Amino acid sequence: MSRPDKFDRTTTGALAGFILPILTGLLIYLFSSKGLSLSDYFTKIVTADIITHIISLSVLPNILIFLVFNRLDMLKASRGVVGITLFWAIIVFAVKFLA
C-alpha cells in the first residue's frame, strides 16, 4: 500500500479539514489580537458581529487541502474535506441567521 493510498480515507480528509481551520483561526488571533486575551478577543469579534467573517476566513485553507488531495488522486480524503467544509458552512449559517 503506497503512502497516498494509506491516507486516502474520508476520516483523514475530515480531520484535516477540521483541524486546519482551527489552526488558521489561531493564527488570525495571533496576528490581530493586539495583546488581548483569547476570551477578550472572542468577545470583541462577537460584539463587532464579525465572527462569521473570521470563521469563513479560517475555512479558506481547506481549498488548498482539497486541491492537494485531489491532485494526489486521494478522492476519499477529498470527500472528507468537502464534507467538513459543508459542516463549517452550516456553522456559519447558523451563527449568522439563527443567533
PDB file of C-alpha atoms in Angstrom:
ATOM      1  CA  MET A   1       0.000   0.000   0.000  1.00  0.00           C
ATOM      2  CA  SER A   2       1.586   3.262  -1.099  1.00  0.00           C
ATOM      3  CA  ARG A   3       1.629   6.328   1.110  1.00  0.00           C
ATOM      4  CA  PRO A   4      -1.217   8.211  -0.638  1.00  0.00           C
ATOM      5  CA  ASP A   5      -3.350   5.067  -0.569  1.00  0.00           C
ATOM      6  CA  LYS A   6      -2.641   4.618   3.124  1.00  0.00           C
ATOM      7  CA  PHE A   7      -4.048   8.070   3.929  1.00  0.00           C
ATOM      8  CA  ASP A   8      -6.843   8.063   1.341  1.00  0.00           C
ATOM      9  CA  ARG A   9      -9.631   7.820   3.868  1.00  0.00           C
ATOM     10  CA  THR A  10     -12.628  10.053   4.422  1.00  0.00           C
ATOM     11  CA  THR A  11     -11.655  10.433   8.074  1.00  0.00           C
ATOM     12  CA  THR A  12      -8.200  11.712   7.076  1.00  0.00           C
ATOM     13  CA  GLY A  13      -9.768  14.450   4.963  1.00  0.00           C
ATOM     14  CA  ALA A  14     -12.361  15.264   7.608  1.00  0.00           C
ATOM     15  CA  LEU A  15      -9.723  15.504  10.315  1.00  0.00           C
ATOM     16  CA  ALA A  16      -7.504  17.728   8.166  1.00  0.00           C
ATOM     17  CA  GLY A  17     -10.495  19.865   7.184  1.00  0.00           C
ATOM     18  CA  PHE A  18     -11.471  20.299  10.822  1.00  0.00           C
ATOM     19  CA  ILE A  19      -8.040  20.964  12.340  1.00  0.00           C
ATOM     20  CA  LEU A  20      -6.653  23.366   9.708  1.00  0.00           C
ATOM     21  CA  PRO A  21      -9.412  25.995  10.158  1.00  0.00           C
ATOM     22  CA  ILE A  22      -8.866  25.905  13.924  1.00  0.00           C
ATOM     23  CA  LEU A  23      -5.131  26.455  13.434  1.00  0.00           C
ATOM     24  CA  THR A  24      -5.846  29.204  10.904  1.00  0.00           C
ATOM     25  CA  GLY A  25      -8.212  30.855  13.379  1.00  0.00           C
ATOM     26  CA  LEU A  26      -5.468  30.782  15.998  1.00  0.00           C
ATOM     27  CA  LEU A  27      -3.069  32.388  13.513  1.00  0.00           C
ATOM     28  CA  ILE A  28      -5.638  35.099  12.800  1.00  0.00           C
ATOM     29  CA  TYR A  29      -5.897  35.643  16.552  1.00  0.00           C
ATOM     30  CA  LEU A  30      -2.118  35.844  16.967  1.00  0.00           C
ATOM     31  CA  PHE A  31      -1.733  38.413  14.188  1.00  0.00           C
ATOM     32  CA  SER A  32      -4.749  40.575  15.012  1.00  0.00           C
ATOM     33  CA  SER A  33      -5.280  40.345  18.778  1.00  0.00           C
ATOM     34  CA  LYS A  34      -3.085  43.326  19.735  1.00  0.00           C
ATOM     35  CA  GLY A  35      -2.350  41.848  23.153  1.00  0.00           C
ATOM     36  CA  LEU A  36      -5.911  40.785  24.015  1.00  0.00           C
ATOM     37  CA  SER A  37      -6.528  37.503  25.762  1.00  0.00           C
ATOM     38  CA  LEU A  38      -8.341  34.832  23.771  1.00  0.00           C
ATOM     39  CA  SER A  39     -11.596  35.372  25.663  1.00  0.00           C
ATOM     40  CA  ASP A  40     -11.391  39.169  25.246  1.00  0.00           C
ATOM     41  CA  TYR A  41     -10.637  38.749  21.544  1.00  0.00           C
ATOM     42  CA  PHE A  42     -13.597  36.401  21.132  1.00  0.00           C
ATOM     43  CA  THR A  43     -15.845  38.887  22.934  1.00  0.00           C
ATOM     44  CA  LYS A  44     -14.547  41.660  20.666  1.00  0.00           C
ATOM     45  CA  ILE A  45     -15.285  39.800  17.427  1.00  0.00           C
ATOM     46  CA  VAL A  46     -18.710  38.708  18.657  1.00  0.00           C
ATOM     47  CA  THR A  47     -19.717  42.247  19.646  1.00  0.00           C
ATOM     48  CA  ALA A  48     -18.343  43.602  16.351  1.00  0.00           C
ATOM     49  CA  ASP A  49     -20.511  40.978  14.595  1.00  0.00           C
ATOM     50  CA  ILE A  50     -17.595  39.646  12.538  1.00  0.00           C
ATOM     51  CA  ILE A  51     -17.470  36.120  13.956  1.00  0.00           C
ATOM     52  CA  THR A  52     -18.821  34.690  10.692  1.00  0.00           C
ATOM     53  CA  HIS A  53     -16.150  36.573   8.741  1.00  0.00           C
ATOM     54  CA  ILE A  54     -13.410  35.093  10.930  1.00  0.00           C
ATOM     55  CA  ILE A  55     -14.819  31.570  10.592  1.00  0.00           C
ATOM     56  CA  SER A  56     -15.102  31.960   6.816  1.00  0.00           C
ATOM     57  CA  LEU A  57     -11.505  33.178   6.542  1.00  0.00           C
ATOM     58  CA  SER A  58     -10.373  30.287   8.710  1.00  0.00           C
ATOM     59  CA  VAL A  59     -12.020  27.746   6.425  1.00  0.00           C
ATOM     60  CA  LEU A  60     -10.425  29.096   3.218  1.00  0.00           C
ATOM     61  CA  PRO A  61      -7.257  26.942   3.562  1.00  0.00           C
ATOM     62  CA  ASN A  62      -9.488  23.886   3.159  1.00  0.00           C
ATOM     63  CA  ILE A  63      -9.421  24.719  -0.557  1.00  0.00           C
ATOM     64  CA  LEU A  64      -5.683  24.047  -0.574  1.00  0.00           C
ATOM     65  CA  ILE A  65      -6.080  20.728   1.234  1.00  0.00           C
ATOM     66  CA  PHE A  66      -8.817  19.727  -1.181  1.00  0.00           C
ATOM     67  CA  LEU A  67      -6.665  20.604  -4.197  1.00  0.00           C
ATOM     68  CA  VAL A  68      -3.665  18.698  -2.810  1.00  0.00           C
ATOM     69  CA  PHE A  69      -5.743  15.603  -2.070  1.00  0.00           C
ATOM     70  CA  ASN A  70      -7.380  15.867  -5.479  1.00  0.00           C
ATOM     71  CA  ARG A  71      -4.012  16.248  -7.234  1.00  0.00           C
ATOM     72  CA  LEU A  72      -2.694  13.160  -5.428  1.00  0.00           C
ATOM     73  CA  ASP A  73      -5.834  11.281  -6.528  1.00  0.00           C
ATOM     74  CA  MET A  74      -6.896  10.833  -2.902  1.00  0.00           C
ATOM     75  CA  LEU A  75     -10.587  11.143  -3.676  1.00  0.00           C
ATOM     76  CA  LYS A  76     -11.858   9.725  -0.387  1.00  0.00           C
ATOM     77  CA  ALA A  77      -9.799  12.252   1.569  1.00  0.00           C
ATOM     78  CA  SER A  78     -11.082  14.996  -0.757  1.00  0.00           C
ATOM     79  CA  ARG A  79     -14.610  13.877   0.047  1.00  0.00           C
ATOM     80  CA  GLY A  80     -13.859  14.233   3.755  1.00  0.00           C
ATOM     81  CA  VAL A  81     -12.584  17.786   3.258  1.00  0.00           C
ATOM     82  CA  VAL A  82     -15.697  18.737   1.292  1.00  0.00           C
ATOM     83  CA  GLY A  83     -17.942  17.214   3.954  1.00  0.00           C
ATOM     84  CA  ILE A  84     -16.265  19.062   6.816  1.00  0.00           C
ATOM     85  CA  THR A  85     -16.264  22.287   4.787  1.00  0.00           C
ATOM     86  CA  LEU A  86     -20.030  21.921   4.409  1.00  0.00           C
ATOM     87  CA  PHE A  87     -20.191  21.424   8.180  1.00  0.00           C
ATOM     88  CA  TRP A  88     -18.301  24.729   8.654  1.00  0.00           C
ATOM     89  CA  ALA A  89     -20.704  26.411   6.193  1.00  0.00           C
ATOM     90  CA  ILE A  90     -23.667  25.210   8.254  1.00  0.00           C
ATOM     91  CA  ILE A  91     -21.991  26.601  11.389  1.00  0.00           C
ATOM     92  CA  VAL A  92     -21.528  29.988   9.684  1.00  0.00           C
ATOM     93  CA  PHE A  93     -25.144  29.953   8.512  1.00  0.00           C
ATOM     94  CA  ALA A  94     -26.401  29.064  11.990  1.00  0.00           C
ATOM     95  CA  VAL A  95     -24.322  31.743  13.700  1.00  0.00           C
ATOM     96  CA  LYS A  96     -25.285  34.399  11.162  1.00  0.00           C
ATOM     97  CA  PHE A  97     -29.000  33.787  10.891  1.00  0.00           C
ATOM     98  CA  LEU A  98     -30.060  31.881  13.997  1.00  0.00           C
ATOM     99  CA  ALA A  99     -28.085  33.641  16.697  1.00  0.00           C
TER     100      ALA A  99
END
